[in-house]
PDB file of N, CA and C in Angstrom:
ATOM      1  N   CYS A   1      43.822  75.748 235.555  1.00 54.00           N
ATOM      2  CA  CYS A   1      42.417  75.280 235.217  1.00 54.00           C
ATOM      3  C   CYS A   1      41.597  74.790 236.736  1.00 54.00           C
ATOM      4  N   ASN A   2      40.467  74.903 236.394  1.00 75.00           N
ATOM      5  CA  ASN A   2      39.112  74.705 237.562  1.00 75.00           C
ATOM      6  C   ASN A   2      38.804  73.476 236.899  1.00 75.00           C
ATOM      7  N   ALA A   3      37.869  72.241 237.449  1.00 82.00           N
ATOM      8  CA  ALA A   3      37.816  71.459 236.991  1.00 82.00           C
ATOM      9  C   ALA A   3      35.556  71.856 236.455  1.00 82.00           C
ATOM     10  N   GLY A   4      35.568  71.504 235.982  1.00 93.00           N
ATOM     11  CA  GLY A   4      34.155  71.747 234.904  1.00 93.00           C
ATOM     12  C   GLY A   4      34.251  73.244 234.353  1.00 93.00           C
ATOM     13  N   ILE A   5      35.269  74.215 234.420  1.00 97.00           N
ATOM     14  CA  ILE A   5      34.948  75.405 233.625  1.00 97.00           C
ATOM     15  C   ILE A   5      36.547  75.463 232.539  1.00 97.00           C
ATOM     16  N   THR A   6      35.748  75.506 231.278  1.00 96.00           N
ATOM     17  CA  THR A   6      36.638  76.069 230.364  1.00 96.00           C
ATOM     18  C   THR A   6      37.565  77.105 230.313  1.00 96.00           C
ATOM     19  N   GLU A   7      39.114  77.020 229.938  1.00 97.00           N
ATOM     20  CA  GLU A   7      39.600  78.572 230.425  1.00 97.00           C
ATOM     21  C   GLU A   7      39.298  79.286 228.878  1.00 97.00           C
ATOM     22  N   VAL A   8      38.793  80.240 228.161  1.00 97.00           N
ATOM     23  CA  VAL A   8      38.714  80.448 226.498  1.00 97.00           C
ATOM     24  C   VAL A   8      39.884  81.332 226.701  1.00 97.00           C
ATOM     25  N   THR A   9      40.338  81.227 225.271  1.00 97.00           N
ATOM     26  CA  THR A   9      42.009  81.886 224.886  1.00 97.00           C
ATOM     27  C   THR A   9      41.102  82.970 223.522  1.00 97.00           C
ATOM     28  N   SER A  10      42.077  83.467 222.894  1.00 97.00           N
ATOM     29  CA  SER A  10      42.019  83.869 221.599  1.00 97.00           C
ATOM     30  C   SER A  10      42.031  82.937 220.698  1.00 97.00           C
ATOM     31  N   GLN A  11      42.583  81.670 221.305  1.00 97.00           N
ATOM     32  CA  GLN A  11      43.496  80.145 220.252  1.00 97.00           C
ATOM     33  C   GLN A  11      41.763  79.389 220.068  1.00 97.00           C
ATOM     34  N   ASN A  12      41.277  79.324 221.483  1.00 97.00           N
ATOM     35  CA  ASN A  12      40.149  78.458 221.119  1.00 97.00           C
ATOM     36  C   ASN A  12      38.742  78.843 221.766  1.00 97.00           C
ATOM     37  N   PHE A  13      38.253  80.215 221.041  1.00 96.00           N
ATOM     38  CA  PHE A  13      37.221  81.057 221.386  1.00 96.00           C
ATOM     39  C   PHE A  13      36.166  80.174 220.347  1.00 96.00           C
ATOM     40  N   ASP A  14      36.958  80.664 219.134  1.00 95.00           N
ATOM     41  CA  ASP A  14      35.715  80.124 218.213  1.00 95.00           C
ATOM     42  C   ASP A  14      35.364  78.828 218.586  1.00 95.00           C
ATOM     43  N   GLU A  15      35.926  77.934 218.791  1.00 95.00           N
ATOM     44  CA  GLU A  15      36.180  75.552 219.591  1.00 95.00           C
ATOM     45  C   GLU A  15      35.124  75.870 220.418  1.00 95.00           C
ATOM     46  N   VAL A  16      34.898  76.837 221.641  1.00 95.00           N
ATOM     47  CA  VAL A  16      34.565  76.813 222.840  1.00 95.00           C
ATOM     48  C   VAL A  16      32.877  77.327 222.163  1.00 95.00           C
ATOM     49  N   VAL A  17      32.921  78.587 221.586  1.00 94.00           N
ATOM     50  CA  VAL A  17      31.430  79.441 221.790  1.00 94.00           C
ATOM     51  C   VAL A  17      30.713  78.823 220.481  1.00 94.00           C
ATOM     52  N   GLY A  18      31.523  78.939 219.610  1.00 92.00           N
ATOM     53  CA  GLY A  18      30.638  78.163 218.255  1.00 92.00           C
ATOM     54  C   GLY A  18      30.321  76.490 218.497  1.00 92.00           C
ATOM     55  N   GLY A  19      30.615  76.386 218.927  1.00 83.00           N
ATOM     56  CA  GLY A  19      29.951  74.599 218.685  1.00 83.00           C
ATOM     57  C   GLY A  19      28.476  75.048 218.969  1.00 83.00           C
ATOM     58  N   HIS A  20      27.950  73.243 219.453  1.00 81.00           N
ATOM     59  CA  HIS A  20      26.205  73.025 219.595  1.00 81.00           C
ATOM     60  C   HIS A  20      26.169  73.191 221.043  1.00 81.00           C
ATOM     61  N   LYS A  21      26.213  73.534 221.922  1.00 86.00           N
ATOM     62  CA  LYS A  21      27.054  73.649 223.492  1.00 86.00           C
ATOM     63  C   LYS A  21      26.477  75.005 223.296  1.00 86.00           C
ATOM     64  N   HIS A  22      25.288  75.074 224.544  1.00 96.00           N
ATOM     65  CA  HIS A  22      25.042  76.318 225.064  1.00 96.00           C
ATOM     66  C   HIS A  22      26.548  77.036 226.296  1.00 96.00           C
ATOM     67  N   VAL A  23      26.602  77.940 226.038  1.00 97.00           N
ATOM     68  CA  VAL A  23      27.781  78.402 226.609  1.00 97.00           C
ATOM     69  C   VAL A  23      27.757  79.365 227.350  1.00 97.00           C
ATOM     70  N   LEU A  24      27.770  79.247 228.673  1.00 97.00           N
ATOM     71  CA  LEU A  24      27.935  80.772 229.845  1.00 97.00           C
ATOM     72  C   LEU A  24      29.971  80.813 230.330  1.00 97.00           C
ATOM     73  N   LEU A  25      30.047  82.027 229.334  1.00 97.00           N
ATOM     74  CA  LEU A  25      31.053  82.321 229.449  1.00 97.00           C
ATOM     75  C   LEU A  25      31.054  83.388 230.329  1.00 97.00           C
ATOM     76  N   ASN A  26      32.147  84.271 231.688  1.00 97.00           N
ATOM     77  CA  ASN A  26      32.360  85.262 232.447  1.00 97.00           C
ATOM     78  C   ASN A  26      33.962  85.651 231.832  1.00 97.00           C
ATOM     79  N   PHE A  27      33.889  87.252 231.636  1.00 97.00           N
ATOM     80  CA  PHE A  27      35.379  87.758 231.155  1.00 97.00           C
ATOM     81  C   PHE A  27      35.380  87.943 232.831  1.00 97.00           C
ATOM     82  N   TYR A  28      36.734  87.412 232.716  1.00 97.00           N
ATOM     83  CA  TYR A  28      37.130  88.300 234.080  1.00 97.00           C
ATOM     84  C   TYR A  28      38.788  88.649 234.494  1.00 97.00           C
ATOM     85  N   ALA A  29      39.220  89.060 235.327  1.00 96.00           N
ATOM     86  CA  ALA A  29      40.261  89.493 235.755  1.00 96.00           C
ATOM     87  C   ALA A  29      40.689  89.586 237.053  1.00 96.00           C
ATOM     88  N   PRO A  30      42.201  88.905 236.885  1.00 95.00           N
ATOM     89  CA  PRO A  30      42.610  88.860 238.143  1.00 95.00           C
ATOM     90  C   PRO A  30      42.681  89.684 239.571  1.00 95.00           C
ATOM     91  N   TRP A  31      42.415  90.968 238.526  1.00 95.00           N
ATOM     92  CA  TRP A  31      42.523  91.451 239.749  1.00 95.00           C
ATOM     93  C   TRP A  31      41.576  92.647 240.615  1.00 95.00           C
ATOM     94  N   CYS A  32      40.198  91.981 239.919  1.00 95.00           N
ATOM     95  CA  CYS A  32      39.052  92.609 240.191  1.00 95.00           C
ATOM     96  C   CYS A  32      38.276  91.839 241.329  1.00 95.00           C
ATOM     97  N   GLY A  33      37.870  93.042 241.924  1.00 96.00           N
ATOM     98  CA  GLY A  33      37.280  92.309 243.257  1.00 96.00           C
ATOM     99  C   GLY A  33      35.811  91.787 242.945  1.00 96.00           C
ATOM    100  N   HIS A  34      34.803  92.639 241.929  1.00 95.00           N
ATOM    101  CA  HIS A  34      33.668  91.519 241.606  1.00 95.00           C
ATOM    102  C   HIS A  34      34.062  90.161 241.551  1.00 95.00           C
ATOM    103  N   CYS A  35      35.218  90.086 240.346  1.00 95.00           N
ATOM    104  CA  CYS A  35      35.341  89.106 240.259  1.00 95.00           C
ATOM    105  C   CYS A  35      36.044  87.787 241.085  1.00 95.00           C
ATOM    106  N   LYS A  36      36.496  88.361 241.839  1.00 96.00           N
ATOM    107  CA  LYS A  36      37.153  87.631 242.899  1.00 96.00           C
ATOM    108  C   LYS A  36      35.805  86.761 244.005  1.00 96.00           C
ATOM    109  N   THR A  37      34.753  88.167 243.933  1.00 97.00           N
ATOM    110  CA  THR A  37      33.820  87.448 244.654  1.00 97.00           C
ATOM    111  C   THR A  37      32.946  86.751 244.153  1.00 97.00           C
ATOM    112  N   LEU A  38      33.297  86.546 242.968  1.00 96.00           N
ATOM    113  CA  LEU A  38      32.048  85.567 242.100  1.00 96.00           C
ATOM    114  C   LEU A  38      32.212  84.345 241.653  1.00 96.00           C
ATOM    115  N   ALA A  39      33.772  84.409 242.043  1.00 95.00           N
ATOM    116  CA  ALA A  39      35.170  83.242 241.680  1.00 95.00           C
ATOM    117  C   ALA A  39      34.246  81.357 242.209  1.00 95.00           C
ATOM    118  N   PRO A  40      34.476  81.717 243.464  1.00 96.00           N
ATOM    119  CA  PRO A  40      34.197  80.658 243.918  1.00 96.00           C
ATOM    120  C   PRO A  40      32.680  80.160 244.285  1.00 96.00           C
ATOM    121  N   GLU A  41      31.344  81.085 243.698  1.00 96.00           N
ATOM    122  CA  GLU A  41      30.531  80.406 242.642  1.00 96.00           C
ATOM    123  C   GLU A  41      30.467  79.758 241.692  1.00 96.00           C
ATOM    124  N   TYR A  42      31.339  80.121 240.992  1.00 97.00           N
ATOM    125  CA  TYR A  42      31.491  80.351 239.319  1.00 97.00           C
ATOM    126  C   TYR A  42      32.065  79.195 239.163  1.00 97.00           C
ATOM    127  N   GLU A  43      33.195  78.807 240.074  1.00 96.00           N
ATOM    128  CA  GLU A  43      33.590  77.260 240.241  1.00 96.00           C
ATOM    129  C   GLU A  43      32.508  75.891 241.076  1.00 96.00           C
ATOM    130  N   ILE A  44      31.793  76.490 241.523  1.00 96.00           N
ATOM    131  CA  ILE A  44      30.519  75.907 242.002  1.00 96.00           C
ATOM    132  C   ILE A  44      29.733  75.286 241.063  1.00 96.00           C
ATOM    133  N   LEU A  45      28.987  76.268 240.013  1.00 96.00           N
ATOM    134  CA  LEU A  45      28.732  76.025 238.735  1.00 96.00           C
ATOM    135  C   LEU A  45      29.575  75.100 237.595  1.00 96.00           C
ATOM    136  N   GLY A  46      30.471  75.763 237.945  1.00 97.00           N
ATOM    137  CA  GLY A  46      31.447  74.183 236.943  1.00 97.00           C
ATOM    138  C   GLY A  46      31.737  73.012 237.279  1.00 97.00           C
ATOM    139  N   LYS A  47      31.312  72.632 238.349  1.00 96.00           N
ATOM    140  CA  LYS A  47      31.481  71.666 239.061  1.00 96.00           C
ATOM    141  C   LYS A  47      30.098  70.642 238.466  1.00 96.00           C
ATOM    142  N   GLU A  48      29.256  71.450 239.155  1.00 96.00           N
ATOM    143  CA  GLU A  48      28.065  70.906 238.435  1.00 96.00           C
ATOM    144  C   GLU A  48      27.564  70.872 236.858  1.00 96.00           C
ATOM    145  N   PHE A  49      27.809  71.372 235.864  1.00 96.00           N
ATOM    146  CA  PHE A  49      27.854  71.319 235.162  1.00 96.00           C
ATOM    147  C   PHE A  49      28.997  70.185 234.076  1.00 96.00           C
ATOM    148  N   GLU A  50      29.602  70.033 235.170  1.00 94.00           N
ATOM    149  CA  GLU A  50      31.090  69.423 234.130  1.00 94.00           C
ATOM    150  C   GLU A  50      30.461  68.164 233.467  1.00 94.00           C
ATOM    151  N   ALA A  51      29.343  67.671 234.187  1.00 93.00           N
ATOM    152  CA  ALA A  51      28.776  66.281 233.611  1.00 93.00           C
ATOM    153  C   ALA A  51      27.636  66.672 231.966  1.00 93.00           C
ATOM    154  N   ASN A  52      27.661  67.697 232.498  1.00 93.00           N
ATOM    155  CA  ASN A  52      26.085  67.937 231.178  1.00 93.00           C
ATOM    156  C   ASN A  52      26.630  68.707 229.827  1.00 93.00           C
ATOM    157  N   SER A  53      26.536  67.285 228.944  1.00 91.00           N
ATOM    158  CA  SER A  53      26.769  67.397 227.442  1.00 91.00           C
ATOM    159  C   SER A  53      26.141  68.425 226.880  1.00 91.00           C
ATOM    160  N   LYS A  54      25.306  69.287 227.082  1.00 94.00           N
ATOM    161  CA  LYS A  54      24.854  70.504 225.927  1.00 94.00           C
ATOM    162  C   LYS A  54      25.857  71.432 226.772  1.00 94.00           C
ATOM    163  N   VAL A  55      26.351  71.665 228.288  1.00 95.00           N
ATOM    164  CA  VAL A  55      26.429  72.845 228.361  1.00 95.00           C
ATOM    165  C   VAL A  55      27.993  73.085 228.697  1.00 95.00           C
ATOM    166  N   THR A  56      28.209  74.249 228.337  1.00 96.00           N
ATOM    167  CA  THR A  56      29.940  74.350 228.556  1.00 96.00           C
ATOM    168  C   THR A  56      29.971  75.862 229.211  1.00 96.00           C
ATOM    169  N   ILE A  57      30.605  75.766 231.040  1.00 97.00           N
ATOM    170  CA  ILE A  57      30.922  77.030 231.913  1.00 97.00           C
ATOM    171  C   ILE A  57      32.598  77.059 231.301  1.00 97.00           C
ATOM    172  N   ALA A  58      32.853  78.748 230.929  1.00 97.00           N
ATOM    173  CA  ALA A  58      33.747  78.934 230.296  1.00 97.00           C
ATOM    174  C   ALA A  58      34.344  80.721 230.771  1.00 97.00           C
ATOM    175  N   ARG A  59      34.979  80.570 230.948  1.00 97.00           N
ATOM    176  CA  ARG A  59      35.358  82.240 231.383  1.00 97.00           C
ATOM    177  C   ARG A  59      36.968  82.392 230.542  1.00 97.00           C
ATOM    178  N   VAL A  60      37.136  83.629 230.784  1.00 98.00           N
ATOM    179  CA  VAL A  60      37.950  84.477 229.702  1.00 98.00           C
ATOM    180  C   VAL A  60      39.215  85.294 230.644  1.00 98.00           C
ATOM    181  N   ASN A  61      40.708  85.019 230.973  1.00 97.00           N
ATOM    182  CA  ASN A  61      40.628  86.423 231.322  1.00 97.00           C
ATOM    183  C   ASN A  61      41.650  87.506 231.116  1.00 97.00           C
ATOM    184  N   GLY A  62      40.014  88.487 230.675  1.00 97.00           N
ATOM    185  CA  GLY A  62      39.989  89.810 230.307  1.00 97.00           C
ATOM    186  C   GLY A  62      41.716  90.405 230.432  1.00 97.00           C
ATOM    187  N   ALA A  63      42.133  90.378 231.286  1.00 96.00           N
ATOM    188  CA  ALA A  63      43.483  91.132 231.311  1.00 96.00           C
ATOM    189  C   ALA A  63      44.494  90.517 230.336  1.00 96.00           C
ATOM    190  N   GLN A  64      44.679  88.752 230.070  1.00 97.00           N
ATOM    191  CA  GLN A  64      45.398  88.710 229.377  1.00 97.00           C
ATOM    192  C   GLN A  64      44.865  88.446 227.717  1.00 97.00           C
ATOM    193  N   GLU A  65      43.488  88.254 227.521  1.00 97.00           N
ATOM    194  CA  GLU A  65      42.583  88.220 226.370  1.00 97.00           C
ATOM    195  C   GLU A  65      42.214  89.714 226.160  1.00 97.00           C
ATOM    196  N   VAL A  66      43.383  90.513 225.636  1.00 96.00           N
ATOM    197  CA  VAL A  66      42.634  92.058 225.552  1.00 96.00           C
ATOM    198  C   VAL A  66      42.039  91.877 224.222  1.00 96.00           C
ATOM    199  N   ARG A  67      42.574  90.686 222.946  1.00 96.00           N
ATOM    200  CA  ARG A  67      41.288  90.882 221.944  1.00 96.00           C
ATOM    201  C   ARG A  67      40.080  91.002 222.011  1.00 96.00           C
ATOM    202  N   LEU A  68      39.680  89.810 223.264  1.00 97.00           N
ATOM    203  CA  LEU A  68      38.223  89.214 223.703  1.00 97.00           C
ATOM    204  C   LEU A  68      37.778  90.606 223.980  1.00 97.00           C
ATOM    205  N   SER A  69      38.233  90.543 225.060  1.00 96.00           N
ATOM    206  CA  SER A  69      37.721  91.723 225.684  1.00 96.00           C
ATOM    207  C   SER A  69      36.998  92.907 224.997  1.00 96.00           C
ATOM    208  N   THR A  70      38.372  93.497 224.001  1.00 96.00           N
ATOM    209  CA  THR A  70      38.279  94.554 223.149  1.00 96.00           C
ATOM    210  C   THR A  70      36.987  93.945 221.860  1.00 96.00           C
ATOM    211  N   GLN A  71      36.779  93.426 221.535  1.00 95.00           N
ATOM    212  CA  GLN A  71      35.624  92.780 221.074  1.00 95.00           C
ATOM    213  C   GLN A  71      34.588  92.424 221.375  1.00 95.00           C
ATOM    214  N   PHE A  72      34.159  92.587 222.599  1.00 95.00           N
ATOM    215  CA  PHE A  72      32.750  92.395 223.316  1.00 95.00           C
ATOM    216  C   PHE A  72      32.533  93.413 224.080  1.00 95.00           C
ATOM    217  N   GLY A  73      33.610  94.990 223.928  1.00 95.00           N
ATOM    218  CA  GLY A  73      32.703  96.244 224.770  1.00 95.00           C
ATOM    219  C   GLY A  73      33.735  95.496 226.593  1.00 95.00           C
ATOM    220  N   VAL A  74      34.436  94.487 226.477  1.00 94.00           N
ATOM    221  CA  VAL A  74      34.330  94.220 228.293  1.00 94.00           C
ATOM    222  C   VAL A  74      35.723  95.197 228.650  1.00 94.00           C
ATOM    223  N   ARG A  75      35.105  96.224 229.838  1.00 88.00           N
ATOM    224  CA  ARG A  75      36.011  97.305 230.595  1.00 88.00           C
ATOM    225  C   ARG A  75      35.899  96.603 231.829  1.00 88.00           C
ATOM    226  N   GLY A  76      36.811  97.076 231.979  1.00 77.00           N
ATOM    227  CA  GLY A  76      37.263  96.764 233.705  1.00 77.00           C
ATOM    228  C   GLY A  76      36.890  98.059 234.809  1.00 77.00           C
TER     229      GLY A  76
END
């Protein structure tokens, strides 16, 4: 877990995304080159918004959470 970034799974998806906060949700795969390139910038974003009570920076490991990836049409 990275500071400021909420790890989303099928178990906590509704709780994280269905609340009253704005959520920026990134689907990623650990093997994806573009995802690896984005990761450091996303971590900076997570740290910058960590104390913001109105915004959640979150991510889904699409390789592990196949149901969520399929539900939202995310493909690699």
